[in-house]
mmCIF file of C-alpha atoms in Angstrom:
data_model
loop_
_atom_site.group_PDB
_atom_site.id
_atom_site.type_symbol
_atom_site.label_atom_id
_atom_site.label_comp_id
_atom_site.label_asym_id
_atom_site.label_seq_id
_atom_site.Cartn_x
_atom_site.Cartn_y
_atom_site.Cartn_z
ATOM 1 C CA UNK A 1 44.636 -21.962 -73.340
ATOM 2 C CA UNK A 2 48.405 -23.123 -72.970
ATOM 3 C CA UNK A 3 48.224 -25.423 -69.914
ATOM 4 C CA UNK A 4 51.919 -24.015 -69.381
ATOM 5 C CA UNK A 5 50.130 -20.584 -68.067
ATOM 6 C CA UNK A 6 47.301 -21.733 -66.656
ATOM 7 C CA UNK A 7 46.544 -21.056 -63.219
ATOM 8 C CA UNK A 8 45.891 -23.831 -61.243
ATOM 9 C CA UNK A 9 43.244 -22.016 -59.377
ATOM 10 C CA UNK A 10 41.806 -18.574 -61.158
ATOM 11 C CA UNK A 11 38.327 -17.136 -58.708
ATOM 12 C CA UNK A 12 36.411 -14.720 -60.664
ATOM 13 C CA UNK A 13 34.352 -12.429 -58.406
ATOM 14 C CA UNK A 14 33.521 -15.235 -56.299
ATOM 15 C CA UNK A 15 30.082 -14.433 -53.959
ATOM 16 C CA UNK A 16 28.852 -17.304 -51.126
ATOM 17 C CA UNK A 17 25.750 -16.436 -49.020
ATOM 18 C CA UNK A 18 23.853 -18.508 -46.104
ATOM 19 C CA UNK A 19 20.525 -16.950 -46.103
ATOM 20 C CA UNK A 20 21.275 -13.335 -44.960
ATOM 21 C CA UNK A 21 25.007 -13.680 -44.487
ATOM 22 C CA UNK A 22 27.341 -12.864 -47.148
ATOM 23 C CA UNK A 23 30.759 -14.578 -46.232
ATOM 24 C CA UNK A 24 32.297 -14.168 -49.828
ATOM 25 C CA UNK A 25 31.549 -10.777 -51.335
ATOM 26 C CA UNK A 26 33.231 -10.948 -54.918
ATOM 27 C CA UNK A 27 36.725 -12.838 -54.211
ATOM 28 C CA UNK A 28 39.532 -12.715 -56.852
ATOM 29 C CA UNK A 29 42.404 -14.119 -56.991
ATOM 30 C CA UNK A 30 45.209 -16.880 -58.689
ATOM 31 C CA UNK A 31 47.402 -19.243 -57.726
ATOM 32 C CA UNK A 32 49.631 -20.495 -60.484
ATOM 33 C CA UNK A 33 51.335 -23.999 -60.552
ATOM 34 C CA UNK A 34 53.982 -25.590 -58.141
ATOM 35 C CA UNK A 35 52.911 -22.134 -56.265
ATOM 36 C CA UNK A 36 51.836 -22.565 -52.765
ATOM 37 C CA UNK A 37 49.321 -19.287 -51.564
ATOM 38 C CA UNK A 38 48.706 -18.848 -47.751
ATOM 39 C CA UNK A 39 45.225 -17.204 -46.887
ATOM 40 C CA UNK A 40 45.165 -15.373 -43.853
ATOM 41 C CA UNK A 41 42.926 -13.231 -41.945
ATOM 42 C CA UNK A 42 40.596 -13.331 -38.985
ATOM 43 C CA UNK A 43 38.142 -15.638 -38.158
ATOM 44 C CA UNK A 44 34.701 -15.202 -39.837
ATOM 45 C CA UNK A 45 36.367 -13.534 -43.148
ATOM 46 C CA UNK A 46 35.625 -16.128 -45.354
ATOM 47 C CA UNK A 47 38.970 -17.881 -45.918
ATOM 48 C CA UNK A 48 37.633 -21.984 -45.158
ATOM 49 C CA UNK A 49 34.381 -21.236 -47.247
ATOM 50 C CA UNK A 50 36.678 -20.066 -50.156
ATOM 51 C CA UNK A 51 38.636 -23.354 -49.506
ATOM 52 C CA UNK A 52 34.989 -25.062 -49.581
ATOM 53 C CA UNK A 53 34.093 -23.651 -52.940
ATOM 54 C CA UNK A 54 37.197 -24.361 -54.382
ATOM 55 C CA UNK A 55 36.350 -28.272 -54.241
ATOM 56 C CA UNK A 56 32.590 -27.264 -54.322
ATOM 57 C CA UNK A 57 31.980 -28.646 -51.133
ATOM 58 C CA UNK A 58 29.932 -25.419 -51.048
ATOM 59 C CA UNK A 59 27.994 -23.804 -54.098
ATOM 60 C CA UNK A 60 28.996 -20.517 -54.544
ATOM 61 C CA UNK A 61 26.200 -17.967 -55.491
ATOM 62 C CA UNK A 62 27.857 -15.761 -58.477
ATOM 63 C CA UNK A 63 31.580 -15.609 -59.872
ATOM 64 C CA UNK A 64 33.739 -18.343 -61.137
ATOM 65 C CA UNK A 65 36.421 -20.649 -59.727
ATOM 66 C CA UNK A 66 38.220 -22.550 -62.377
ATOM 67 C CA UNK A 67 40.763 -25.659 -61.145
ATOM 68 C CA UNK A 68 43.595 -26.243 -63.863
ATOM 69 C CA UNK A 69 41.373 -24.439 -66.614
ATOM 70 C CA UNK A 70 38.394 -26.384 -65.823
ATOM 71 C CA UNK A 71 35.100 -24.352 -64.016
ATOM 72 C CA UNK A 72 34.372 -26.092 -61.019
ATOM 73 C CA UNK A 73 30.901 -27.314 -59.467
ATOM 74 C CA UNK A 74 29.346 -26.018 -63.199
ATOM 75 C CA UNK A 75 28.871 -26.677 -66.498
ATOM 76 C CA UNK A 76 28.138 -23.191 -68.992
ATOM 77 C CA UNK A 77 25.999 -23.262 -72.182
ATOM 78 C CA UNK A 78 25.327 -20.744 -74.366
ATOM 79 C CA UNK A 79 26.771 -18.067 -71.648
ATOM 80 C CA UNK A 80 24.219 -19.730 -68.628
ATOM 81 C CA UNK A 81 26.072 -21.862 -65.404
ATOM 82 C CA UNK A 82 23.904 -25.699 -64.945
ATOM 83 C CA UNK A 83 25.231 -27.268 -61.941
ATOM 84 C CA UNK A 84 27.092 -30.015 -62.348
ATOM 85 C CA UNK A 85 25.757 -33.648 -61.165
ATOM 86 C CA UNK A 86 27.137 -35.153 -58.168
ATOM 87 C CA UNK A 87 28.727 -37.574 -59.809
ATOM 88 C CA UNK A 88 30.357 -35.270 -62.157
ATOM 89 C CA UNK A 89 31.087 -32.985 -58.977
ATOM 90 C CA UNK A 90 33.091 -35.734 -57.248
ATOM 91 C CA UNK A 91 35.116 -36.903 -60.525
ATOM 92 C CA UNK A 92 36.174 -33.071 -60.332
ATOM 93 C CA UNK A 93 36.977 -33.189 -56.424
ATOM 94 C CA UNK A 94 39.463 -35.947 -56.917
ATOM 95 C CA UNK A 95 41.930 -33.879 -58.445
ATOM 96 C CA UNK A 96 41.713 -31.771 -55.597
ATOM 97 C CA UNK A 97 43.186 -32.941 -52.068
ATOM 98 C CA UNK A 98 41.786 -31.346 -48.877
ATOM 99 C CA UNK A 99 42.694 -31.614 -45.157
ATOM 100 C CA UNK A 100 40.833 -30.392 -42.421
ATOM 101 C CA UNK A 101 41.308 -28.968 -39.579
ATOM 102 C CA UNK A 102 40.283 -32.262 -37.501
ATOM 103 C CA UNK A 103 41.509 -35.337 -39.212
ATOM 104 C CA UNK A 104 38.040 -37.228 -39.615
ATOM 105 C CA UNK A 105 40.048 -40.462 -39.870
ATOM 106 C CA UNK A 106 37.907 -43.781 -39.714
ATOM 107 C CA UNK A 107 38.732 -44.730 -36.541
ATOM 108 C CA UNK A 108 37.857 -48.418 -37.210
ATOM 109 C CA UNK A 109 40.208 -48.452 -39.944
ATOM 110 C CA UNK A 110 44.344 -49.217 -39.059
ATOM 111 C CA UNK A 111 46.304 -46.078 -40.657
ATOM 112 C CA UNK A 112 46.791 -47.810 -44.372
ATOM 113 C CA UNK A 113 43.482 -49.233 -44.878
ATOM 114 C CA UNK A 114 42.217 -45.396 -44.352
ATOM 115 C CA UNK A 115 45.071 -44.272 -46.892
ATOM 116 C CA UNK A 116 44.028 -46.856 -49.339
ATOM 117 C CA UNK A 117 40.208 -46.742 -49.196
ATOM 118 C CA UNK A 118 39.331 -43.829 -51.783
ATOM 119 C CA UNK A 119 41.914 -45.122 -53.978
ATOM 120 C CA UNK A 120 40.542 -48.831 -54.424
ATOM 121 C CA UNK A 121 36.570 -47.811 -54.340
ATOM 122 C CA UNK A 122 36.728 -44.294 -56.281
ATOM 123 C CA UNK A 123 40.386 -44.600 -58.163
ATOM 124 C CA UNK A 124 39.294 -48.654 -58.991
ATOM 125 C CA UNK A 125 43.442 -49.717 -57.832
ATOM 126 C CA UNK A 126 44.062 -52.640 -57.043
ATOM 127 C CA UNK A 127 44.592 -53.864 -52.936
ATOM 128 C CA UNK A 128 47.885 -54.668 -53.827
ATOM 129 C CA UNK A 129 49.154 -51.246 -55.583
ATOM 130 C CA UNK A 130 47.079 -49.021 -53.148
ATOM 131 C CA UNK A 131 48.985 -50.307 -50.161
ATOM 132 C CA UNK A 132 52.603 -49.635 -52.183
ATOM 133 C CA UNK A 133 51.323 -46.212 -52.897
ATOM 134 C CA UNK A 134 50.124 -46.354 -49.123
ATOM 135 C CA UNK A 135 53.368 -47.400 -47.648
ATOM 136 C CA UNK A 136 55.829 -44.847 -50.023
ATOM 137 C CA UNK A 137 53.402 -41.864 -48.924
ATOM 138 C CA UNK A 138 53.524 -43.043 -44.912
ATOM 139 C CA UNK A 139 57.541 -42.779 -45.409
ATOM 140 C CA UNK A 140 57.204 -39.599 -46.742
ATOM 141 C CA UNK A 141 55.253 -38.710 -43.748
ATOM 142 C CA UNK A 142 57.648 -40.063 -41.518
ATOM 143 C CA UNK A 143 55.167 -42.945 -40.247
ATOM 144 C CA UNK A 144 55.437 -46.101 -42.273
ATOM 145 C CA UNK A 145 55.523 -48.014 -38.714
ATOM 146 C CA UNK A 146 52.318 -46.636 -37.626
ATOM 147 C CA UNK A 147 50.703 -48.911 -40.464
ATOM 148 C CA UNK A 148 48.590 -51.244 -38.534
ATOM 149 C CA UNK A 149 48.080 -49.032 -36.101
ATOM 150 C CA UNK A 150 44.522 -47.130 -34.976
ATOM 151 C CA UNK A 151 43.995 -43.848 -35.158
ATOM 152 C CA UNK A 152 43.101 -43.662 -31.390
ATOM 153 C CA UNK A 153 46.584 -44.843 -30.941
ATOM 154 C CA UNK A 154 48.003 -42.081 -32.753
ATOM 155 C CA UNK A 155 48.661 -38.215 -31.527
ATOM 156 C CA UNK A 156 46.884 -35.359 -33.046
ATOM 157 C CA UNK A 157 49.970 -34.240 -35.190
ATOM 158 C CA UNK A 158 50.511 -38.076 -36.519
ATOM 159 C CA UNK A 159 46.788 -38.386 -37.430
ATOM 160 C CA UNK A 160 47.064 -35.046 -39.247
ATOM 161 C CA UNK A 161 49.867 -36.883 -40.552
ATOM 162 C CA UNK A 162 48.188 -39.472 -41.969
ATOM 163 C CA UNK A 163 45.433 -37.244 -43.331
ATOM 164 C CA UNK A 164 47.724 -35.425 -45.551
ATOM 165 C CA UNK A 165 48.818 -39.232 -46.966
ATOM 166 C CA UNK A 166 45.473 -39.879 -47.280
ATOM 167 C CA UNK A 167 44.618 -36.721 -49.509
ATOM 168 C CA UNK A 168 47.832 -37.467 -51.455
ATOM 169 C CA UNK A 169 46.778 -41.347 -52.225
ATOM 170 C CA UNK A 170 44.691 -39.639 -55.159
ATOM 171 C CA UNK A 171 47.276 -37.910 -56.635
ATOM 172 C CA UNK A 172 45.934 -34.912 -56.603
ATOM 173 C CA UNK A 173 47.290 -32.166 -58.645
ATOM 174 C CA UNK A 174 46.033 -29.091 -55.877
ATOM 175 C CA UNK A 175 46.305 -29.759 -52.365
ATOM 176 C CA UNK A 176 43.725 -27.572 -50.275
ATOM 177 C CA UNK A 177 45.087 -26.967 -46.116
ATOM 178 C CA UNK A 178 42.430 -25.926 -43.933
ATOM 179 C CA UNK A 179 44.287 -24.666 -40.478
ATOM 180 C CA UNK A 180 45.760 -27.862 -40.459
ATOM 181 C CA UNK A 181 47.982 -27.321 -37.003
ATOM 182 C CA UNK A 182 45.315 -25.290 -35.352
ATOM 183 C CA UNK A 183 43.917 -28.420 -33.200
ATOM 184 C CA UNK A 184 47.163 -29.311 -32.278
ATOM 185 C CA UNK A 185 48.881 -29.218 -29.403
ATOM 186 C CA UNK A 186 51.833 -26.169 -29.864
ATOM 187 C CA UNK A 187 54.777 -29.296 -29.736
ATOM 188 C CA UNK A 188 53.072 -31.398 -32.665
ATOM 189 C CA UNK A 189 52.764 -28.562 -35.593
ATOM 190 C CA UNK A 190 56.339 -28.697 -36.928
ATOM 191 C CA UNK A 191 55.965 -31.750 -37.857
ATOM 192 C CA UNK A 192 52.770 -31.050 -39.651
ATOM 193 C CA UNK A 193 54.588 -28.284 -41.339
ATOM 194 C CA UNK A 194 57.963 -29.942 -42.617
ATOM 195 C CA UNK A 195 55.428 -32.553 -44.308
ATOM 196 C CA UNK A 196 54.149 -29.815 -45.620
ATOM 197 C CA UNK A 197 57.570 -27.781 -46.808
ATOM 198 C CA UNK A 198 58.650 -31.086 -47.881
ATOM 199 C CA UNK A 199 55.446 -30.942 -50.484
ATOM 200 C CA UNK A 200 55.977 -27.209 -51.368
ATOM 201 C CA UNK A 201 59.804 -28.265 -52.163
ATOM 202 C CA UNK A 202 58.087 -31.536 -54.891
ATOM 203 C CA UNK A 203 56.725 -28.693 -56.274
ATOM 204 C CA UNK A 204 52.891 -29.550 -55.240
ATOM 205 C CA UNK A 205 50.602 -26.505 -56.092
ATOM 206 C CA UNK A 206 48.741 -25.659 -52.328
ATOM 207 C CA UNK A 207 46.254 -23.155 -50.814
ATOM 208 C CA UNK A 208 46.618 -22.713 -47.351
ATOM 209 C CA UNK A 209 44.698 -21.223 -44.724
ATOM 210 C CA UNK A 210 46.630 -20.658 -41.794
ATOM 211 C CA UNK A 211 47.793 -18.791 -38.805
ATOM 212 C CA UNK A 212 51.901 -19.749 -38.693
ATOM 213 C CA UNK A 213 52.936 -17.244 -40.263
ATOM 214 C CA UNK A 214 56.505 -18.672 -40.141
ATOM 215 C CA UNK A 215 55.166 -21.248 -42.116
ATOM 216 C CA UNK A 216 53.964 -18.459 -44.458
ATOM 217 C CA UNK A 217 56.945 -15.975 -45.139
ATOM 218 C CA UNK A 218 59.312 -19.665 -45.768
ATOM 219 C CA UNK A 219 57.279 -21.249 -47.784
ATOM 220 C CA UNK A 220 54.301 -19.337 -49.706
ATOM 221 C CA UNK A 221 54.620 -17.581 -52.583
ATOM 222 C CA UNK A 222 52.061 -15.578 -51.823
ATOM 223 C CA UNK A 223 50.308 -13.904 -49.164
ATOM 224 C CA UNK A 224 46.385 -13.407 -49.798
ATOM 225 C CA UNK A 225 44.606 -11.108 -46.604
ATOM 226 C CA UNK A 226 40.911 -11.275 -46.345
ATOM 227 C CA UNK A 227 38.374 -9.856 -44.032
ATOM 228 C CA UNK A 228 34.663 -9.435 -44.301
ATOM 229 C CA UNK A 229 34.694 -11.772 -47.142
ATOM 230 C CA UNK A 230 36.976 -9.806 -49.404
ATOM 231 C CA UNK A 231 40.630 -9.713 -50.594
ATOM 232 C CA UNK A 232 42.223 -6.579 -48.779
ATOM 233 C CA UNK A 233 46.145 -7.441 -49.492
ATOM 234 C CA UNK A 234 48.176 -9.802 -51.453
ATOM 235 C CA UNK A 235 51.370 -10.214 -52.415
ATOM 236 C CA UNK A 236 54.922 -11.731 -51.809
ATOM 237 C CA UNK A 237 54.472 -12.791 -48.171
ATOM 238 C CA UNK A 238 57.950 -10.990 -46.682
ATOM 239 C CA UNK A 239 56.471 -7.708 -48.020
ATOM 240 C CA UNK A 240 52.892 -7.873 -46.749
ATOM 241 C CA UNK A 241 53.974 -8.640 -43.297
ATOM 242 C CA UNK A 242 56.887 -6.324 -42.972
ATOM 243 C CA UNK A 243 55.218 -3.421 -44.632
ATOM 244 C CA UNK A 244 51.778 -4.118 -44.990
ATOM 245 C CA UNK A 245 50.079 -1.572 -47.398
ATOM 246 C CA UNK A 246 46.324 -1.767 -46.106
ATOM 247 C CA UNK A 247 45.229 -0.293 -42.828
ATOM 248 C CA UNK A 248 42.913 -3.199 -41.409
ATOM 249 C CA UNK A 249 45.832 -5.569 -42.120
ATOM 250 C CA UNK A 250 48.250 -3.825 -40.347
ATOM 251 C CA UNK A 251 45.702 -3.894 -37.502
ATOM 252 C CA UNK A 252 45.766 -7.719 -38.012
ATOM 253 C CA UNK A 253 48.926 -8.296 -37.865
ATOM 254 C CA UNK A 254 49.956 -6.029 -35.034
ATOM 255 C CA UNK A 255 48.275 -8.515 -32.930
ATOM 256 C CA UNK A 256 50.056 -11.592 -34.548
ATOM 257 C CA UNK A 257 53.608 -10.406 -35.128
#
């Protein structure tokens, strides 16, 4: 397959159940490179444990989710899926960048040793050219004084700040956004957000679940809708929220917009 055309991310049907509860119920979709796709919808439709499966954080149950051509979480032979070994798992997951919704900094740790942790123990860099990586990703951030600082000593949107430079440290080629302003205080998400512009603009390919949807009709690409652990509506973001096409999202965003 020409890696030109490609999607990044291609889901196949994708199914997740706990037990009883289906939360993904046969989830399509694509997101091509340098293309940054905004999943919205409301809560309990499925949108962080389709973020989850993506990095195989969580097994899915049936379908496929390819990263950059390659399946993820799963090996095939002779048409049959074998799980993939942790080991294998986590060589796979650090391609992929992911930030939560709550930072999960170590809060031991001053801001660059967190930044240049994975990259030493996992990436095998040395102190030296982990903390220059460190030090050119807090500028891009916009907090290459808050170095030596703790992350107790930091506010919410700084330490969300830092765990976006701490994702990046890997050089990911897919950066995964999990409501990443939605434990923030209203006065701290824009500059969460221009980080995050700022990365759509480098051309960094990113799947974002989210509820600004200023954020969305600027930046994405796309607009993907879900509820009940399905794709209703997607499409160029402007058009889905000025004339959404399917009746439960207009219901959904009547209460937003």
């Amino acid at each position: 397959m020409n890696a030109d055309v490609t999607p990044m991310v291609l889901a196949d049907r994708v199914c997740k159940n706990f037990g009883a509860l289906d939360v993904l119920n046969g989830v399509s979709l694509e997101v091509q490179r340098g293309e940054v796709a905004c999943l919205i919808g409301p809560s309990g439709s499925g949108k962080s444990t389709f973020l989850r499966c993506v990095n195989h954080l969580e097994k899915v149950n049936a379908g496929r989710l390819l990263v950059d051509g390659d399946l993820i979480g799963y090996r095939e032979k002779a048409g049959k899926l074998y799980e993939l070994s942790s080991r294998d798992a986590g060589r796979q997951r650090r391609d992929i960048g992911m930030v939560f919704q709550h930072f999960n900094l170590f809060p031991h740790r001053t801001v660059v040793n967190n930044i240049i942790e994975a990259p030493m123990l996992v990436g095998g860099k040395s102190k030296a050219a982990a903390t220059e990586h460190a030090m050119a990703l807090l500028d891009q951030v916009g907090l290459r004084n808050k170095a030596d600082a703790y992350p107790a000593q930091l506010s919410g949107g700084q330490q969300q700040r830092v765990a976006i430079a701490r994702a990046l440290a890997m050089e990911p080629k897919l950066m995964l956004f999990d409501e990443p302003t939605s434990a923030l205080d209203p006065e701290l998400v824009g500059d969460v957000l221009e980080v995050m512009r700022g990365l759509a603009a480098d051309g960094m390919t990113m799947l974002v679940v989210t509820h600004e949807m200023g954020f969305a009709r600027e930046v994405a690409d796309q607009l993907i809708f879900m509820d009940a652990g399905a794709v209703v509506e997607k499409g160029r973001p402007r058009d889905v929220l000025a004339n959404p096409q399917h009746e439960r999202t207009q219901s959904f965003l009547s209460k937003l917009l």
